[in-house]
Structure formats: C-alpha cells, structure tokens
Coordinates of C-alpha atoms and ligand atoms in Angstrom, one line a residue:
M1 CA 0.0 0.0 0.0
S2 CA 1.4 3.5 -0.8
K3 CA 2.4 5.6 2.1
S4 CA 1.5 9.2 2.7
V5 CA 3.1 12.1 4.4
L6 CA 1.3 15.2 5.9
L7 CA 4.0 18.0 5.4
I8 CA 3.8 21.1 7.6
I9 CA 5.7 24.0 6.0
G10 CA 6.9 26.4 8.7
G11 CA 7.6 30.1 8.0
G12 CA 11.5 30.4 7.5
I13 CA 13.9 31.0 4.7
A14 CA 14.4 27.2 4.3
A15 CA 10.7 26.9 3.4
Y16 CA 11.7 26.8 -0.3
K17 CA 13.4 23.4 0.4
G18 CA 9.9 22.1 1.2
L19 CA 9.1 22.4 -2.5
E20 CA 12.0 20.1 -3.4
L21 CA 11.0 17.7 -0.8
I22 CA 7.5 17.5 -2.2
R23 CA 9.1 16.7 -5.6
L24 CA 11.2 14.1 -4.2
L25 CA 8.4 12.4 -2.2
K26 CA 6.3 12.3 -5.3
T27 CA 9.1 10.5 -7.4
R28 CA 9.2 7.9 -4.6
G29 CA 5.4 7.4 -4.9
I30 CA 4.7 8.7 -1.4
G31 CA 1.5 10.8 -1.3
V32 CA 1.7 14.2 0.2
R33 CA -0.8 16.7 1.6
V34 CA 0.6 20.1 2.9
I35 CA -0.3 22.5 5.7
M36 CA 1.3 25.9 5.4
T37 CA 1.6 28.4 8.3
K38 CA 0.6 31.9 7.6
A39 CA 4.4 32.8 7.9
A40 CA 5.2 30.1 5.4
E41 CA 3.2 31.9 2.8
E42 CA 5.5 34.8 3.0
F43 CA 8.3 32.4 1.8
V44 CA 6.5 30.2 -0.8
T45 CA 3.2 30.5 -2.5
P46 CA 0.4 28.0 -1.8
L47 CA 0.0 27.9 -5.6
S48 CA 3.6 26.5 -6.1
V49 CA 3.0 23.9 -3.3
A50 CA -0.5 22.8 -4.7
S51 CA 0.9 22.5 -8.2
L52 CA 3.8 20.2 -7.0
S53 CA 1.7 18.2 -4.5
G54 CA -1.4 18.0 -6.8
E55 CA -3.5 18.5 -3.7
K56 CA -5.3 21.4 -2.1
V57 CA -3.1 23.2 0.4
H58 CA -4.4 23.7 3.9
S59 CA -3.7 26.8 5.9
A60 CA -6.7 28.1 7.9
L61 CA -8.0 26.4 11.0
F62 CA -11.4 27.9 10.9
N63 CA -12.5 27.1 7.4
L64 CA -16.0 25.6 6.9
T65 CA -15.3 24.2 3.5
D66 CA -12.1 22.6 4.7
E67 CA -13.8 21.2 7.8
V68 CA -16.5 19.7 5.6
E69 CA -14.1 18.2 3.0
M70 CA -11.5 16.9 5.6
G71 CA -11.7 18.0 9.3
H72 CA -8.3 19.1 10.9
I73 CA -8.4 16.0 13.0
E74 CA -8.8 13.7 10.1
L75 CA -5.9 15.4 8.4
S76 CA -3.8 14.9 11.4
R77 CA -4.6 11.2 11.3
S78 CA -4.9 10.2 7.8
A79 CA -1.2 10.3 6.9
D80 CA 1.5 7.6 7.9
L81 CA 3.9 10.4 9.2
V82 CA 3.9 14.1 9.9
V83 CA 6.9 16.1 8.8
V84 CA 7.7 19.7 9.7
V85 CA 9.8 21.4 7.3
P86 CA 11.3 23.8 8.3
A87 CA 10.6 23.5 12.0
T88 CA 11.1 27.0 13.2
A89 CA 11.9 28.1 16.7
D90 CA 8.3 29.3 17.0
L91 CA 6.8 26.0 15.8
I92 CA 9.1 24.0 18.1
A93 CA 8.2 26.2 21.1
K94 CA 4.5 25.6 20.4
M95 CA 4.9 21.9 20.0
A96 CA 6.9 21.8 23.3
S97 CA 4.3 23.6 25.2
G98 CA 1.2 22.0 23.5
L99 CA -0.1 25.2 22.0
A100 CA -2.8 24.8 19.4
N101 CA -3.7 28.3 18.0
D102 CA -3.4 27.7 14.1
L103 CA -4.0 24.8 11.9
A104 CA -0.3 23.5 12.0
S105 CA -0.1 23.5 15.8
T106 CA -3.5 22.0 16.2
T107 CA -2.7 19.3 13.8
L108 CA 0.6 18.5 15.6
L109 CA -1.2 18.2 18.9
A110 CA -4.0 16.1 17.5
T111 CA -1.9 13.6 15.7
D112 CA -1.3 10.1 16.8
K113 CA 1.3 9.4 14.1
K114 CA 5.0 9.6 14.3
V115 CA 6.3 13.3 13.7
L116 CA 9.6 14.2 12.1
I117 CA 10.9 17.7 12.3
A118 CA 13.7 19.3 10.3
P119 CA 14.8 22.3 12.6
A120 CA 16.1 25.5 10.8
M121 CA 16.9 28.8 12.5
N122 CA 19.7 31.2 13.2
V123 CA 22.5 29.7 15.1
R124 CA 21.9 31.8 18.2
M125 CA 18.2 31.1 18.2
W126 CA 19.2 27.3 18.1
L127 CA 21.6 27.6 20.9
H128 CA 19.3 29.7 23.1
A129 CA 18.5 27.9 26.3
A130 CA 14.8 28.2 25.7
T131 CA 15.1 26.4 22.4
Q132 CA 17.4 23.7 23.8
R133 CA 14.8 23.1 26.6
N134 CA 12.2 22.7 24.0
I135 CA 14.2 20.3 21.9
A136 CA 14.8 18.2 25.1
T137 CA 11.0 18.1 25.7
L138 CA 10.4 17.2 22.1
K139 CA 13.0 14.3 22.3
S140 CA 11.4 13.0 25.5
D141 CA 8.0 13.2 23.7
S142 CA 9.5 10.9 21.1
I143 CA 9.5 13.4 18.2
H144 CA 12.0 12.5 15.5
F145 CA 14.7 15.0 14.4
I146 CA 16.6 15.3 11.2
G147 CA 19.3 18.0 11.5
P148 CA 19.9 20.7 11.9
N149 CA 23.3 20.7 10.2
E150 CA 26.3 23.0 10.7
G151 CA 27.1 25.4 8.0
D152 CA 26.7 28.8 6.3
M153 CA 23.4 30.2 7.1
A154 CA 21.1 32.6 5.1
C155 CA 21.6 35.3 7.8
G156 CA 25.5 35.3 7.1
E157 CA 26.4 33.4 10.2
F158 CA 27.9 30.0 10.5
G159 CA 27.0 27.1 13.0
P160 CA 24.3 24.6 13.8
G161 CA 20.9 25.7 12.6
R162 CA 21.0 25.1 9.0
M163 CA 18.2 22.8 7.8
A164 CA 18.9 19.3 6.6
E165 CA 18.8 19.0 2.9
P166 CA 15.7 17.6 1.2
V167 CA 17.6 14.3 0.2
E168 CA 18.5 13.8 4.0
I169 CA 14.9 14.5 5.0
L170 CA 13.6 12.0 2.4
A171 CA 16.0 9.4 3.8
A172 CA 14.7 10.0 7.4
I173 CA 11.2 9.8 5.9
E174 CA 11.7 6.6 4.2
K175 CA 13.3 5.0 7.3
L176 CA 10.3 5.9 9.4
L177 CA 7.8 4.6 6.8
S178 CA 9.5 1.5 6.0
P179 CA 9.1 -1.5 8.4
S180 CA 12.5 -2.7 7.1
A181 CA 13.9 0.2 9.1
L182 CA 13.0 -1.9 12.1
P183 CA 15.3 -4.8 11.8
L184 CA 15.2 -5.6 15.6
K185 CA 11.4 -5.7 15.7
G186 CA 10.3 -8.2 18.3
R187 CA 13.9 -8.7 19.6
K188 CA 14.6 -8.5 23.3
I189 CA 17.8 -6.6 24.2
L190 CA 19.4 -6.1 27.6
I191 CA 21.9 -3.3 28.0
T192 CA 23.9 -2.4 31.1
A193 CA 25.2 1.3 31.4
G194 CA 26.8 3.7 33.8
P195 CA 29.1 3.0 36.7
T196 CA 28.4 1.0 39.8
R197 CA 28.6 2.3 43.3
E198 CA 30.1 0.0 45.9
P199 CA 29.5 1.4 49.6
I200 CA 32.3 1.8 52.1
D201 CA 29.9 3.1 54.7
P202 CA 26.4 4.6 54.6
V203 CA 27.7 7.8 53.3
R204 CA 30.8 6.8 51.1
Y205 CA 31.2 4.7 48.1
I206 CA 33.8 3.6 45.4
S207 CA 32.9 4.3 41.8
N208 CA 34.3 5.5 38.4
Y209 CA 33.9 8.3 35.9
S210 CA 31.5 6.4 33.5
S211 CA 28.7 8.9 32.5
G212 CA 26.5 6.2 31.0
K213 CA 26.2 8.2 27.7
Q214 CA 27.4 5.5 25.4
G215 CA 25.2 2.8 26.9
Y216 CA 22.1 5.1 26.9
A217 CA 22.7 5.9 23.3
I218 CA 22.9 2.3 22.5
A219 CA 19.6 1.7 24.2
E220 CA 18.0 4.4 22.2
A221 CA 19.5 3.2 18.9
A222 CA 18.2 -0.2 19.6
R223 CA 14.8 1.1 20.5
D224 CA 14.8 3.2 17.4
I225 CA 15.1 0.0 15.2
G226 CA 12.4 -1.8 16.8
A227 CA 14.0 -3.7 19.7
D228 CA 12.3 -4.2 23.1
V229 CA 14.9 -2.7 25.3
T230 CA 15.7 -3.2 28.9
L231 CA 18.3 -0.8 30.3
V232 CA 20.0 -1.7 33.6
S233 CA 21.5 1.5 34.7
G234 CA 24.1 2.5 37.5
P235 CA 23.7 6.0 38.9
V236 CA 24.1 8.5 36.1
S237 CA 22.7 12.0 35.5
L238 CA 20.8 11.2 32.3
A239 CA 17.2 11.6 31.5
K240 CA 15.2 8.3 31.5
P241 CA 14.9 7.4 27.8
V242 CA 11.4 7.1 26.5
G243 CA 10.0 3.9 25.3
I244 CA 12.7 1.8 27.3
T245 CA 12.2 -0.3 30.4
V246 CA 14.8 1.0 32.8
S247 CA 16.0 -0.6 35.9
N248 CA 18.1 1.6 38.3
V249 CA 20.8 0.0 40.5
Q250 CA 23.7 0.9 42.5
T251 CA 26.0 -2.0 43.1
A252 CA 27.4 -4.7 40.9
D253 CA 25.4 -7.4 42.8
E254 CA 22.2 -5.3 42.2
M255 CA 23.1 -5.1 38.5
L256 CA 23.7 -8.8 38.1
K257 CA 20.3 -9.5 39.7
A258 CA 18.6 -7.0 37.4
C259 CA 20.2 -8.6 34.4
D260 CA 18.2 -11.9 35.1
G261 CA 15.9 -12.9 32.1
I262 CA 15.9 -14.2 28.7
Y263 CA 17.2 -12.0 25.9
D264 CA 18.2 -12.1 22.2
V265 CA 21.1 -9.7 22.6
V266 CA 23.1 -8.7 25.8
I267 CA 25.3 -5.6 25.6
C268 CA 27.4 -5.0 28.8
A269 CA 28.4 -1.4 28.5
A270 CA 28.4 -0.6 32.2
A271 CA 31.8 0.2 33.9
V272 CA 31.2 -2.3 36.7
A273 CA 33.5 -1.8 39.7
D274 CA 35.9 -4.7 39.8
W275 CA 36.0 -4.9 43.5
K276 CA 33.7 -4.1 46.4
V277 CA 34.5 -3.5 50.1
T278 CA 34.4 -6.8 52.0
K279 CA 32.3 -5.5 54.8
P280 CA 30.9 -2.1 54.3
A281 CA 30.5 -0.4 57.8
S282 CA 26.9 -0.1 59.0
H283 CA 27.7 3.5 60.5
K284 CA 29.8 6.2 59.1
I285 CA 33.4 5.6 59.8
K286 CA 34.7 8.3 62.1
K287 CA 38.1 9.8 62.5
T288 CA 40.0 8.6 65.6
K289 CA 41.8 10.8 68.1
S290 CA 45.1 9.0 67.3
G291 CA 44.7 9.8 63.6
E292 CA 44.6 6.2 62.4
V293 CA 43.4 5.8 58.9
P294 CA 41.0 3.0 58.0
V295 CA 42.1 0.1 56.1
L296 CA 39.7 -1.2 53.5
S297 CA 39.7 -4.9 52.4
F298 CA 38.1 -5.8 49.0
I299 CA 36.6 -8.8 47.4
E300 CA 35.9 -9.2 43.7
N301 CA 32.6 -8.3 42.3
P302 CA 30.6 -10.7 40.1
D303 CA 31.6 -10.4 36.5
I304 CA 28.3 -9.7 34.8
L305 CA 29.5 -10.1 31.3
A306 CA 31.3 -13.4 32.0
T307 CA 28.2 -14.6 33.9
L308 CA 25.8 -13.7 31.0
S309 CA 28.2 -15.3 28.4
K310 CA 28.3 -18.6 30.0
P311 CA 26.9 -21.3 27.7
G312 CA 23.5 -22.5 28.6
K313 CA 20.0 -22.6 27.6
S314 CA 19.2 -19.1 28.6
R315 CA 22.3 -17.5 27.0
A316 CA 21.5 -14.7 24.6
K317 CA 22.3 -15.4 20.9
L318 CA 24.8 -12.6 21.0
V319 CA 26.7 -11.2 24.1
V320 CA 28.6 -7.9 23.6
G321 CA 31.2 -6.5 26.0
F322 CA 33.1 -3.3 26.2
A323 CA 36.8 -3.0 26.9
A324 CA 37.6 0.4 28.2
E325 CA 41.4 0.6 28.2
T326 CA 44.1 3.3 28.7
E327 CA 46.8 1.3 26.8
N328 CA 47.2 -1.8 24.4
V329 CA 43.6 -1.4 23.6
I330 CA 43.2 -4.0 20.9
E331 CA 45.5 -6.6 22.5
Y332 CA 43.5 -6.5 25.8
A333 CA 40.3 -6.6 23.9
K334 CA 41.2 -9.7 22.0
A335 CA 42.3 -11.3 25.4
K336 CA 39.0 -10.3 27.0
L337 CA 36.9 -11.9 24.3
T338 CA 38.3 -15.3 25.2
K339 CA 38.4 -14.6 28.9
K340 CA 34.7 -13.5 29.1
G341 CA 33.3 -15.9 26.6
C342 CA 31.4 -13.2 24.7
D343 CA 30.9 -12.9 21.0
L344 CA 32.0 -9.3 20.3
I345 CA 34.0 -6.7 22.2
V346 CA 33.7 -3.0 21.5
A347 CA 37.2 -1.7 22.4
N348 CA 37.8 2.0 23.3
D349 CA 40.6 4.2 24.7
V350 CA 39.6 5.8 27.8
S351 CA 42.9 7.5 28.8
E352 CA 42.7 10.9 30.0
T353 CA 43.6 12.5 26.5
S354 CA 40.8 10.6 24.7
G355 CA 38.1 12.6 26.4
V356 CA 35.8 9.6 26.2
F357 CA 34.6 9.5 29.8
G358 CA 31.8 12.1 30.0
G359 CA 32.3 13.3 26.5
D360 CA 30.1 13.0 23.4
K361 CA 32.5 11.3 21.0
N362 CA 34.2 7.9 20.9
T363 CA 36.6 6.0 18.7
V364 CA 36.0 2.2 18.8
H365 CA 37.3 -1.0 17.5
I366 CA 34.9 -3.9 16.8
V367 CA 36.7 -7.0 18.0
N368 CA 35.5 -10.5 17.1
P369 CA 37.1 -13.9 16.9
K370 CA 37.8 -13.3 13.2
G371 CA 39.3 -9.9 13.4
V372 CA 39.1 -6.2 14.2
E373 CA 37.1 -3.4 12.6
D374 CA 38.4 0.1 13.3
W375 CA 35.7 2.8 13.2
P376 CA 36.5 6.6 12.8
N377 CA 36.0 9.1 15.6
L378 CA 32.2 9.4 15.9
S379 CA 29.5 10.9 18.2
K380 CA 28.5 8.4 20.7
A381 CA 24.9 8.4 19.1
E382 CA 26.5 7.4 15.7
V383 CA 28.6 4.7 17.3
A384 CA 25.3 3.5 18.9
R385 CA 23.6 3.4 15.5
R386 CA 26.3 1.7 13.7
L387 CA 26.7 -0.8 16.5
M388 CA 23.0 -1.6 16.4
T389 CA 23.0 -2.0 12.6
H390 CA 26.1 -4.3 12.9
I391 CA 24.4 -6.4 15.6
A392 CA 21.0 -6.6 13.4
G393 CA 23.2 -7.9 10.6
L394 CA 24.8 -10.6 12.7
L395 CA 21.4 -11.6 13.9
K396 CA 20.0 -12.3 10.4
Ligands
C5P1 O1 37.1 -6.7 32.9 P1 36.7 -5.4 32.2 O2 36.0 -4.6 33.3 O3 37.9 -4.7 31.6 O4 35.6 -5.8 31.2 C1 34.9 -4.8 30.6 C2 33.6 -5.5 30.1 O5 33.1 -6.4 31.2 C3 32.5 -4.4 29.9 O6 31.6 -5.0 28.9 C4 31.8 -4.4 31.3 O7 30.4 -4.0 31.2 C5 31.9 -6.0 31.6 N1 31.9 -6.2 33.2 C6 31.0 -6.8 33.8 N2 31.2 -7.1 35.1 C7 32.2 -6.8 35.8 C8 33.3 -6.1 35.2 C9 33.1 -5.9 33.8 O8 29.9 -6.9 33.2 N3 32.3 -7.0 37.1

C-alpha cells in the first residue's frame, strides 16, 4: 500500500526546500498533503505547493469548506507520518508547550502518528537555552529529528541551525515509513550502562567516571530500530529514555540481579567496579583521635559479562562486551573476548587524553574472533546506531 506524508511547512527562509522535498516524495510514490503556516506563505506561495503536490493546500484552522471536506483532526490522522519542514523556533516552542492556535499547531497536537521535524533557524536561536529546553522536551516526547546541520546560514552566520537537505529529510522519512527500518522488531535486548557504586559505609562509596552516555545511546538506537529494550543503569545524571524499560541499580550485585531474564542480545556497556569492600560499615566511619586511617579490604565483584556469556539454555544469541582501556587497547580486547566468553568486544581508549569519559565522542574498534574493525571518531549516538546495525546484521 502506498504511504502518505502530511507535510507542515513552517515560516522560514528554508521553506523553499519544502518544494524540493514534495517533488522528491512524489518521485518515490509517497503521497503528500500540505499544511502551510501563515508565515510560510511569506516565503513560498500556496500555488507552487499545490501544483507540486497535486493537492489542495491547507492553511486556515477555521474554514468551513475545509472542515466539511476534511476536518483538521482527520488531516492529522490520515497520513502515515507528519513532517515539519522547516521546524522554526516558534513551531518548536508551540509543540513543546502543546499550543494549538493555528492549523499547523492544532494538527501537531491532535496527531497520533510519528512526527519528524527538520529544525532550521539562526545559530543563536538554536543555541538559546529556551530552544534547547524545548528540543529536550520534544525528544522526550519521542519526536524524531533530522538535522539541523552545521554550515553557512542565510543570515550570514555559521554554525548549527541550517536545515537538513531535502535528500537527507527524504531518507529519514523513508526510514520511518519502512518496516525494514526496524530490523530488531520483536527482539529483546538487555543493555547495562553507567558506573556502579560500591559502599564503604552509609555515606561513602567507590565508583568510576563512567557517564553512561554510550550505553544510553545504544539503548536508544536499539529502540529506534524496533527492539524491546531493557536498560539496567548504574547511577547517572541522564534523563530516563522514553520507550525503554529502565532498572536503576547501585552496586554490581544489584546490577547482576537486574540482568536476570531471557534476551536475544546482551550488551554490557556498564563500567562495573571490579571490587567491592568486603564488609561495608553499617555506620559512618569516624576519624579517631590518634589519627589512624581506616584500612579497606576488598573482594571481587561478580563479572556480569562473563556470567551472562556462560553457555546454557538461557544464554543470549549474542553477548557484547566493552573494553575500556588506557593502553594496548586491541590486544587487551582480544584477550577479554576469550576470557569473558562473549561474541564481540567494543574496544575503546579511555585514557585521559581521549576525552571519552563524560564526552560525546568515541573511537571504537569492533573485535570479534575473526578480526578487528576500526571505526572513525564518531559521536556516541552514531557509534550506537552503527553498532545496532552491525548487531542486526549478525542476527540475520
Ligand atoms: O574486565 P573489564 O572490566 O575490563 O571488562 C569490561 C567489560 O566487562 C564491559 O563490557 C563491562 O560491562 C563488563 N564487566 C561486567 N562485570 C564486571 C566487570 C566488567 O559486566 N564485574
């Protein structure tokens, strides 16, 4: 069955790219109905839009003829996907606060379909705290984004805010419309992320610098291609991802317990503390008058990755570990593959100069028994997407 898109054209200089997008959609056999905001009509004419789409253009909320022909609620629900091009700062703010004072915003509030937005605005408007707040809200509302890109802008400035190109938007649309974009549909995936905290006494603990960003990005990438994701997370300061079952834990023992279950894929991205204090004090350890310092004794924590890699009926089809090293990254990763019994190791350099801990970028090497694949320096989100595509390929 042919798919259709409801395209909302916002009022910005990038609105002209909406015309090219309509043309591209038509060449792919994708139906397109268009809503234009009042401001959009200042940039492109409804006549050009109607000629290209071959459909009447909708713009007014209170139009009796329109409501009789196709009510705005129906308009919001009849398409397979709603796409906003360009998503201006104003439209984004309206969406984030649930405003419905024109046809475009009312339709966006009334739709039960996926929504993809292509933001475009001046770099300062994009970076403004209010816009960033609104973006975070839309992301947690599961709105899909394409762009903005970084580049020269119509206003003469340079930076993020330039709208994605029509071909990029088309690719994002096709991905959202096509079920083959969900190669992990029906697959159960377990991901561990973040550090663990091992108590010394009720107020002190031992932990590490893991931010959980890479593990969370993997969980989101797995969700985005259809997986049923369980994320077992140590203490991190990241927002709970939407559409993912999250189990919050503190210690390695708690993490292992929360990993119980049957999964198709297990990805251990957590930085689990190797040791725990043998006997955490039940009261806060106090300084002594004589200045004695406490001596802590440690025992090993359970190795979650090794435990989940053990052969058996409940072992996942694919178990993936991470190797965070500060030297001899590949060599240690290969050894870890054998020692832990997992199928794949994602190796990365976490030395201080790499900026991986807490940062947004990562350079990883995919190590399996057959060899090593080196990936370039990528955002953690891109590493996550590639890793999930790689895993989906292995599961086929
Ligand atoms: O042994 P090492 O900590 O270097 O191994 C890293 C890999 O093992 C990661 O995938 C990490 O999540 C996992 N791991 C674990 N339980 C531990 C220690 C590490 O799952 N106790």
